[in-house]
Amino acid sequence: MTQLDGEFQTPVRQNPYALLESRAASPLSATPRPFLRWAGSKQRLLRQILPYIPTEYSGNYYEPFLGAGALFFLLEPEKAVLSDTCEPLIETYEAVRNSPSDVIRSLGNMDVLNKQQYYEIRDKSYLESADRAARFIYLNRAAWNGLYRVNNKGKFNVPYGRPRSANLVDADNLSSCSKILASASVSVADFENSVMDAKSGDLVYFDPPYVTGHNNNGFVDYNEKLFSWEDQQRLARLASELKASGVHVVVSNANHPSILSLYPSFRQAIISRRSALASDVAKRKSVTEVVFY
């Protein structure tokens, strides 16, 4: 109770959902927010996804397809289990969590953002984890569309993307991200292994790799290298099993008949966004995706 002019007044408590909604409405300025760009990132879709996320849950938060971690940074869970199969990505998260000042310092030595330096840094190797993380962030921010791709020798080979901003990273935001990551477990793992310990009351968010906008006959073949159809089926079975055991499960996926048929026990919500993968901006049409919950 708060005393005001001789009277006691009950303080107004802020609605946690309203706070999350406010931050989701400002995805490019909220803190903490993703410090990486990532193909398929849900950063600009948070406001559409949030209504289907149980913002109050009793256990851990799991995000097996971490990528840019947009939902993780929005929710700021007290306990989180984060994973991805991309080893350099996870190493970057670990470095930001463990030694953000070293990563920021190393990024300061990569402060020139132009085509020549981009290719020089792309060809370099670094011994220290903070330097490797800084290189990953630099290339991620400067590469075409934030795409992560390697050749058959494991070398990053995405071309220079002519970024519109010379600001590689917001140091304050990176420090905020580090604080949120401090209580999180971060590892390289297959999605099924990463949620082995999930129990009733936990929240699991699955956001597997996929590209939308392909016809019925071409969808599966087009996405096969990103995330195989067998993996899609395995994910759907796992999601159903977790849900049946009392785990809160939310899945983002392509709005496609073959995908919809895999989740008969889930409710569905259609969301939409502008496609960002076409090199010609004029061809970036609106596409729909689905949230299973």
C-alpha positions as a LaTeX table, in Angstrom:
\begin{tabular}{lrrr}
\hline
Residue & $x$ (\AA) & $y$ (\AA) & $z$ (\AA) \\
\hline
Met1 & 0.00 & 0.00 & 0.00 \\
Thr2 & 1.19 & 3.55 & $-0.76$ \\
Gln3 & 0.25 & 6.55 & 1.41 \\
Leu4 & $-0.96$ & 9.56 & $-0.57$ \\
Asp5 & $-2.19$ & 12.73 & 1.24 \\
Gly6 & $-3.14$ & 10.81 & 4.36 \\
Glu7 & $-4.86$ & 8.03 & 2.42 \\
Phe8 & $-3.62$ & 4.61 & 1.44 \\
Gln9 & $-3.79$ & 3.72 & $-2.21$ \\
Thr10 & $-3.13$ & 0.33 & $-3.77$ \\
Pro11 & $-0.28$ & 0.68 & $-6.30$ \\
Val12 & $-1.16$ & $-0.09$ & $-9.89$ \\
Arg13 & 0.70 & $-3.17$ & $-11.07$ \\
Gln14 & 1.95 & $-3.22$ & $-14.61$ \\
Asn15 & 0.46 & $-5.88$ & $-16.84$ \\
Pro16 & 3.35 & $-8.16$ & $-17.89$ \\
Tyr17 & 1.63 & $-9.00$ & $-21.18$ \\
Ala18 & 1.14 & $-5.31$ & $-21.97$ \\
Leu19 & 4.85 & $-4.71$ & $-21.36$ \\
Leu20 & 5.77 & $-7.55$ & $-23.69$ \\
Glu21 & 3.34 & $-6.30$ & $-26.32$ \\
Ser22 & 4.86 & $-2.83$ & $-26.12$ \\
Arg23 & 8.35 & $-4.22$ & $-26.64$ \\
Ala24 & 7.17 & $-6.52$ & $-29.42$ \\
Ala25 & 5.73 & $-3.49$ & $-31.21$ \\
Ser26 & 9.21 & $-1.90$ & $-31.27$ \\
Pro27 & 11.40 & $-4.85$ & $-32.29$ \\
Leu28 & 14.26 & $-2.73$ & $-33.64$ \\
Ser29 & 14.67 & $-0.53$ & $-30.56$ \\
Ala30 & 13.61 & $-2.67$ & $-27.58$ \\
Thr31 & 16.37 & $-3.81$ & $-25.21$ \\
Pro32 & 17.44 & $-6.58$ & $-25.10$ \\
Arg33 & 16.86 & $-7.49$ & $-28.75$ \\
Pro34 & 18.69 & $-9.78$ & $-31.19$ \\
Phe35 & 22.24 & $-8.69$ & $-31.95$ \\
Leu36 & 22.29 & $-10.90$ & $-35.07$ \\
Arg37 & 20.36 & $-10.94$ & $-38.32$ \\
Trp38 & 19.13 & $-14.40$ & $-39.27$ \\
Ala39 & 17.19 & $-15.82$ & $-42.18$ \\
Gly40 & 13.72 & $-16.69$ & $-40.89$ \\
Ser41 & 14.10 & $-14.55$ & $-37.76$ \\
Lys42 & 10.79 & $-13.80$ & $-36.05$ \\
Gln43 & 11.90 & $-10.39$ & $-34.81$ \\
Arg44 & 9.37 & $-8.52$ & $-36.94$ \\
Leu45 & 6.64 & $-11.09$ & $-36.24$ \\
Leu46 & 6.79 & $-10.98$ & $-32.45$ \\
Arg47 & 3.64 & $-8.92$ & $-32.10$ \\
Gln48 & 1.71 & $-11.51$ & $-34.16$ \\
Ile49 & 3.20 & $-14.50$ & $-32.33$ \\
Leu50 & 2.93 & $-13.15$ & $-28.78$ \\
Pro51 & $-0.84$ & $-13.82$ & $-28.33$ \\
Tyr52 & $-0.17$ & $-17.56$ & $-28.68$ \\
Ile53 & 2.72 & $-17.67$ & $-26.19$ \\
Pro54 & 1.90 & $-18.50$ & $-22.56$ \\
Thr55 & 3.76 & $-15.60$ & $-20.97$ \\
Glu56 & 3.32 & $-17.12$ & $-17.51$ \\
Tyr57 & 4.58 & $-20.68$ & $-17.13$ \\
Ser58 & 6.03 & $-22.63$ & $-14.25$ \\
Gly59 & 9.22 & $-24.09$ & $-15.67$ \\
Asn60 & 12.11 & $-23.65$ & $-18.08$ \\
Tyr61 & 12.06 & $-22.05$ & $-21.52$ \\
Tyr62 & 13.45 & $-24.12$ & $-24.41$ \\
Glu63 & 14.36 & $-22.78$ & $-27.86$ \\
Pro64 & 16.08 & $-25.50$ & $-29.93$ \\
Phe65 & 16.33 & $-23.55$ & $-33.21$ \\
Leu66 & 17.93 & $-20.48$ & $-31.65$ \\
Gly67 & 18.99 & $-18.41$ & $-34.67$ \\
Ala68 & 18.68 & $-14.75$ & $-33.67$ \\
Gly69 & 16.73 & $-15.65$ & $-30.52$ \\
Ala70 & 14.03 & $-13.01$ & $-31.04$ \\
Leu71 & 11.42 & $-14.62$ & $-28.77$ \\
Phe72 & 14.00 & $-15.48$ & $-26.10$ \\
Phe73 & 15.14 & $-11.86$ & $-25.86$ \\
Leu74 & 11.54 & $-10.66$ & $-25.77$ \\
Leu75 & 10.43 & $-13.00$ & $-22.97$ \\
Glu76 & 13.66 & $-12.74$ & $-20.91$ \\
Pro77 & 13.03 & $-16.09$ & $-19.18$ \\
Glu78 & 14.69 & $-16.72$ & $-15.82$ \\
Lys79 & 15.84 & $-20.18$ & $-16.91$ \\
Ala80 & 16.41 & $-21.14$ & $-20.52$ \\
Val81 & 17.83 & $-24.02$ & $-22.53$ \\
Leu82 & 18.99 & $-22.71$ & $-25.90$ \\
Ser83 & 20.48 & $-24.69$ & $-28.75$ \\
Asp84 & 21.16 & $-24.85$ & $-32.45$ \\
Thr85 & 23.09 & $-27.12$ & $-34.79$ \\
Cys86 & 25.22 & $-24.20$ & $-36.09$ \\
Glu87 & 28.40 & $-24.43$ & $-34.01$ \\
Pro88 & 29.83 & $-20.94$ & $-34.83$ \\
Leu89 & 26.47 & $-19.41$ & $-33.89$ \\
Ile90 & 26.45 & $-21.11$ & $-30.49$ \\
Glu91 & 30.10 & $-20.20$ & $-29.90$ \\
Thr92 & 29.16 & $-16.57$ & $-30.55$ \\
Tyr93 & 26.35 & $-16.71$ & $-27.98$ \\
Glu94 & 28.72 & $-18.25$ & $-25.45$ \\
Ala95 & 31.30 & $-15.50$ & $-26.01$ \\
Val96 & 28.66 & $-12.76$ & $-25.68$ \\
Arg97 & 27.40 & $-14.41$ & $-22.49$ \\
Asn98 & 30.82 & $-14.97$ & $-20.93$ \\
Ser99 & 32.91 & $-12.01$ & $-22.10$ \\
Pro100 & 30.83 & $-9.26$ & $-23.75$ \\
Ser101 & 33.43 & $-6.57$ & $-23.14$ \\
Asp102 & 36.05 & $-8.61$ & $-25.04$ \\
Val103 & 33.66 & $-9.11$ & $-27.95$ \\
Ile104 & 32.86 & $-5.38$ & $-28.02$ \\
Arg105 & 36.55 & $-4.54$ & $-27.89$ \\
Ser106 & 37.32 & $-6.88$ & $-30.75$ \\
Leu107 & 34.46 & $-5.42$ & $-32.81$ \\
Gly108 & 36.04 & $-2.02$ & $-32.26$ \\
Asn109 & 39.03 & $-3.25$ & $-34.26$ \\
Met110 & 36.69 & $-4.09$ & $-37.15$ \\
Asp111 & 35.09 & $-0.67$ & $-37.31$ \\
Val112 & 35.53 & $-0.13$ & $-41.04$ \\
Leu113 & 32.49 & $-1.39$ & $-42.90$ \\
Asn114 & 33.24 & $-1.65$ & $-46.60$ \\
Lys115 & 33.55 & $-4.32$ & $-49.25$ \\
Gln116 & 37.34 & $-4.62$ & $-49.06$ \\
Gln117 & 37.48 & $-5.11$ & $-45.30$ \\
Tyr118 & 34.50 & $-7.45$ & $-45.41$ \\
Tyr119 & 36.35 & $-9.89$ & $-47.64$ \\
Glu120 & 39.58 & $-9.47$ & $-45.66$ \\
Ile121 & 37.80 & $-10.39$ & $-42.42$ \\
Arg122 & 35.88 & $-13.17$ & $-44.16$ \\
Asp123 & 39.21 & $-14.78$ & $-45.12$ \\
Lys124 & 40.77 & $-14.42$ & $-41.66$ \\
Ser125 & 40.94 & $-16.95$ & $-38.84$ \\
Tyr126 & 41.11 & $-16.02$ & $-35.16$ \\
Leu127 & 42.42 & $-17.94$ & $-32.16$ \\
Glu128 & 40.44 & $-16.29$ & $-29.36$ \\
Ser129 & 36.75 & $-17.03$ & $-28.92$ \\
Ala130 & 35.88 & $-13.34$ & $-28.44$ \\
Asp131 & 37.60 & $-12.50$ & $-31.74$ \\
Arg132 & 35.80 & $-15.32$ & $-33.52$ \\
Ala133 & 32.51 & $-14.08$ & $-32.10$ \\
Ala134 & 33.29 & $-10.52$ & $-33.22$ \\
Arg135 & 34.12 & $-11.83$ & $-36.72$ \\
Phe136 & 30.83 & $-13.78$ & $-36.78$ \\
Ile137 & 28.86 & $-10.66$ & $-35.78$ \\
Tyr138 & 30.73 & $-8.47$ & $-38.27$ \\
Leu139 & 30.11 & $-10.86$ & $-41.16$ \\
Asn140 & 26.52 & $-11.42$ & $-40.09$ \\
Arg141 & 25.75 & $-7.71$ & $-40.04$ \\
Ala142 & 27.52 & $-7.00$ & $-43.34$ \\
Ala143 & 26.62 & $-10.11$ & $-45.36$ \\
Trp144 & 23.76 & $-10.24$ & $-47.83$ \\
Asn145 & 20.49 & $-10.52$ & $-45.86$ \\
Gly146 & 22.31 & $-11.81$ & $-42.78$ \\
Leu147 & 22.51 & $-15.18$ & $-44.49$ \\
Tyr148 & 24.74 & $-17.87$ & $-42.98$ \\
Arg149 & 26.14 & $-20.26$ & $-45.55$ \\
Val150 & 29.37 & $-22.23$ & $-45.90$ \\
Asn151 & 30.98 & $-24.07$ & $-48.81$ \\
Asn152 & 31.95 & $-27.74$ & $-48.87$ \\
Lys153 & 35.13 & $-26.87$ & $-46.96$ \\
Gly154 & 33.17 & $-25.22$ & $-44.18$ \\
Lys155 & 34.21 & $-21.70$ & $-45.20$ \\
Phe156 & 31.70 & $-18.88$ & $-44.86$ \\
Asn157 & 31.00 & $-17.71$ & $-48.42$ \\
Val158 & 28.12 & $-15.21$ & $-48.37$ \\
Pro159 & 28.87 & $-12.08$ & $-50.44$ \\
Tyr160 & 29.01 & $-8.53$ & $-49.13$ \\
Gly161 & 25.53 & $-7.14$ & $-48.61$ \\
Arg162 & 26.01 & $-3.35$ & $-48.74$ \\
Pro163 & 24.43 & $-2.77$ & $-45.27$ \\
Arg164 & 22.40 & 0.40 & $-44.95$ \\
Ser165 & 23.86 & 1.19 & $-41.54$ \\
Ala166 & 27.51 & 1.42 & $-40.56$ \\
Asn167 & 26.55 & 0.63 & $-36.96$ \\
Leu168 & 27.72 & $-2.95$ & $-36.53$ \\
Val169 & 26.51 & $-3.46$ & $-33.00$ \\
Asp170 & 24.88 & $-1.57$ & $-30.15$ \\
Ala171 & 27.28 & $-2.10$ & $-27.23$ \\
Asp172 & 24.59 & $-1.38$ & $-24.62$ \\
Asn173 & 22.24 & $-3.89$ & $-26.22$ \\
Leu174 & 24.99 & $-6.51$ & $-26.45$ \\
Ser175 & 25.66 & $-6.05$ & $-22.73$ \\
Ser176 & 21.95 & $-6.44$ & $-22.00$ \\
Cys177 & 21.88 & $-9.61$ & $-24.09$ \\
Ser178 & 24.82 & $-10.93$ & $-22.10$ \\
Lys179 & 22.95 & $-10.43$ & $-18.83$ \\
Ile180 & 19.91 & $-12.34$ & $-20.10$ \\
Leu181 & 22.12 & $-15.12$ & $-21.41$ \\
Ala182 & 23.92 & $-15.44$ & $-18.05$ \\
Ser183 & 21.27 & $-17.80$ & $-16.66$ \\
Ala184 & 20.82 & $-19.76$ & $-19.89$ \\
Ser185 & 22.28 & $-23.08$ & $-20.98$ \\
Val186 & 23.61 & $-22.76$ & $-24.55$ \\
Ser187 & 24.72 & $-25.76$ & $-26.59$ \\
Val188 & 25.14 & $-27.30$ & $-30.02$ \\
Ala189 & 22.45 & $-29.96$ & $-30.23$ \\
Asp190 & 19.79 & $-31.60$ & $-32.36$ \\
Phe191 & 16.34 & $-30.30$ & $-31.47$ \\
Glu192 & 15.18 & $-33.65$ & $-30.11$ \\
Asn193 & 18.15 & $-34.03$ & $-27.76$ \\
Ser194 & 17.87 & $-30.45$ & $-26.55$ \\
Val195 & 14.38 & $-30.92$ & $-25.06$ \\
Met196 & 14.93 & $-34.35$ & $-23.49$ \\
Asp197 & 14.52 & $-32.88$ & $-20.00$ \\
Ala198 & 11.43 & $-30.78$ & $-20.75$ \\
Lys199 & 8.62 & $-31.48$ & $-18.30$ \\
Ser200 & 5.07 & $-30.41$ & $-17.54$ \\
Gly201 & 4.89 & $-26.64$ & $-17.08$ \\
Asp202 & 7.90 & $-25.88$ & $-19.28$ \\
Leu203 & 7.61 & $-23.81$ & $-22.47$ \\
Val204 & 9.15 & $-25.08$ & $-25.73$ \\
Tyr205 & 9.28 & $-22.90$ & $-28.84$ \\
Phe206 & 10.16 & $-24.65$ & $-32.10$ \\
Asp207 & 11.01 & $-22.51$ & $-35.12$ \\
Pro208 & 12.60 & $-24.88$ & $-37.67$ \\
Pro209 & 14.24 & $-23.69$ & $-40.91$ \\
Tyr210 & 11.89 & $-23.37$ & $-43.86$ \\
Val211 & 11.24 & $-21.20$ & $-46.90$ \\
Thr212 & 7.64 & $-20.32$ & $-47.74$ \\
Gly213 & 6.01 & $-19.41$ & $-51.02$ \\
His214 & 6.50 & $-22.64$ & $-52.97$ \\
Asn215 & 3.73 & $-24.63$ & $-54.60$ \\
Asn216 & 2.39 & $-27.95$ & $-53.39$ \\
Asn217 & 4.70 & $-30.01$ & $-55.57$ \\
Gly218 & 7.88 & $-28.00$ & $-54.94$ \\
Phe219 & 7.66 & $-27.18$ & $-51.24$ \\
Val220 & 9.21 & $-30.35$ & $-49.81$ \\
Asp221 & 11.96 & $-30.60$ & $-52.42$ \\
Tyr222 & 12.91 & $-26.93$ & $-52.07$ \\
Asn223 & 13.27 & $-27.17$ & $-48.29$ \\
Glu224 & 14.95 & $-30.57$ & $-48.22$ \\
Lys225 & 18.47 & $-29.17$ & $-47.73$ \\
Leu226 & 17.35 & $-26.74$ & $-45.04$ \\
Phe227 & 15.34 & $-29.17$ & $-42.95$ \\
Ser228 & 14.40 & $-32.56$ & $-44.37$ \\
Trp229 & 10.85 & $-33.86$ & $-44.56$ \\
Glu230 & 11.83 & $-36.66$ & $-42.19$ \\
Asp231 & 12.97 & $-33.99$ & $-39.72$ \\
Gln232 & 9.66 & $-32.16$ & $-40.13$ \\
Gln233 & 7.82 & $-35.38$ & $-39.31$ \\
Arg234 & 10.13 & $-36.08$ & $-36.37$ \\
Leu235 & 9.55 & $-32.55$ & $-35.05$ \\
Ala236 & 5.76 & $-32.90$ & $-35.31$ \\
Arg237 & 5.80 & $-36.21$ & $-33.42$ \\
Leu238 & 8.00 & $-34.71$ & $-30.72$ \\
Ala239 & 5.82 & $-31.61$ & $-30.39$ \\
Ser240 & 2.71 & $-33.78$ & $-29.97$ \\
Glu241 & 4.40 & $-35.97$ & $-27.36$ \\
Leu242 & 5.57 & $-32.97$ & $-25.36$ \\
Lys243 & 2.14 & $-31.37$ & $-25.49$ \\
Ala244 & 0.52 & $-34.60$ & $-24.29$ \\
Ser245 & 2.88 & $-34.62$ & $-21.31$ \\
Gly246 & 1.82 & $-31.14$ & $-20.18$ \\
Val247 & 4.57 & $-29.08$ & $-21.80$ \\
His248 & 3.51 & $-25.76$ & $-23.36$ \\
Val249 & 4.50 & $-26.16$ & $-27.03$ \\
Val250 & 4.45 & $-23.48$ & $-29.71$ \\
Val251 & 5.64 & $-24.15$ & $-33.27$ \\
Ser252 & 6.25 & $-21.66$ & $-36.08$ \\
Asn253 & 6.20 & $-23.24$ & $-39.50$ \\
Ala254 & 5.21 & $-22.81$ & $-43.14$ \\
Asn255 & 1.54 & $-22.38$ & $-43.96$ \\
His256 & 1.45 & $-25.32$ & $-46.32$ \\
Pro257 & $-0.99$ & $-28.26$ & $-46.58$ \\
Ser258 & 1.76 & $-30.84$ & $-46.01$ \\
Ile259 & 2.82 & $-29.07$ & $-42.80$ \\
Leu260 & $-0.72$ & $-28.46$ & $-41.55$ \\
Ser261 & $-1.48$ & $-32.16$ & $-41.77$ \\
Leu262 & 1.31 & $-32.96$ & $-39.31$ \\
Tyr263 & $-0.27$ & $-31.11$ & $-36.35$ \\
Pro264 & $-3.86$ & $-32.38$ & $-35.96$ \\
Ser265 & $-3.88$ & $-31.94$ & $-32.17$ \\
Phe266 & $-2.78$ & $-28.28$ & $-32.28$ \\
Arg267 & $-4.75$ & $-25.12$ & $-32.81$ \\
Gln268 & $-3.54$ & $-22.98$ & $-35.71$ \\
Ala269 & $-3.09$ & $-19.25$ & $-36.27$ \\
Ile270 & $-2.06$ & $-17.73$ & $-39.58$ \\
Ile271 & 0.42 & $-14.84$ & $-39.55$ \\
Ser272 & 1.89 & $-12.90$ & $-42.48$ \\
Arg273 & 5.07 & $-11.06$ & $-43.35$ \\
Arg274 & 6.98 & $-9.66$ & $-46.28$ \\
Ser275 & 9.46 & $-12.07$ & $-47.84$ \\
Ala276 & 13.03 & $-10.78$ & $-47.44$ \\
Leu277 & 14.95 & $-13.40$ & $-49.40$ \\
Ala278 & 14.34 & $-12.25$ & $-52.98$ \\
Ser279 & 17.27 & $-10.19$ & $-54.28$ \\
Asp280 & 14.84 & $-7.95$ & $-56.18$ \\
Val281 & 12.93 & $-5.85$ & $-53.62$ \\
Ala282 & 9.96 & $-5.65$ & $-56.01$ \\
Lys283 & 9.61 & $-9.43$ & $-55.80$ \\
Arg284 & 9.42 & $-9.51$ & $-52.01$ \\
Lys285 & 5.74 & $-10.31$ & $-51.74$ \\
Ser286 & 3.66 & $-11.04$ & $-48.66$ \\
Val287 & 3.80 & $-14.64$ & $-47.46$ \\
Thr288 & 1.88 & $-16.44$ & $-44.73$ \\
Glu289 & 3.13 & $-18.71$ & $-41.98$ \\
Val290 & 1.38 & $-20.65$ & $-39.27$ \\
Val291 & 1.71 & $-20.82$ & $-35.49$ \\
Phe292 & 0.69 & $-24.13$ & $-33.88$ \\
Tyr293 & $-0.18$ & $-23.84$ & $-30.21$ \\
\hline
\end{tabular}
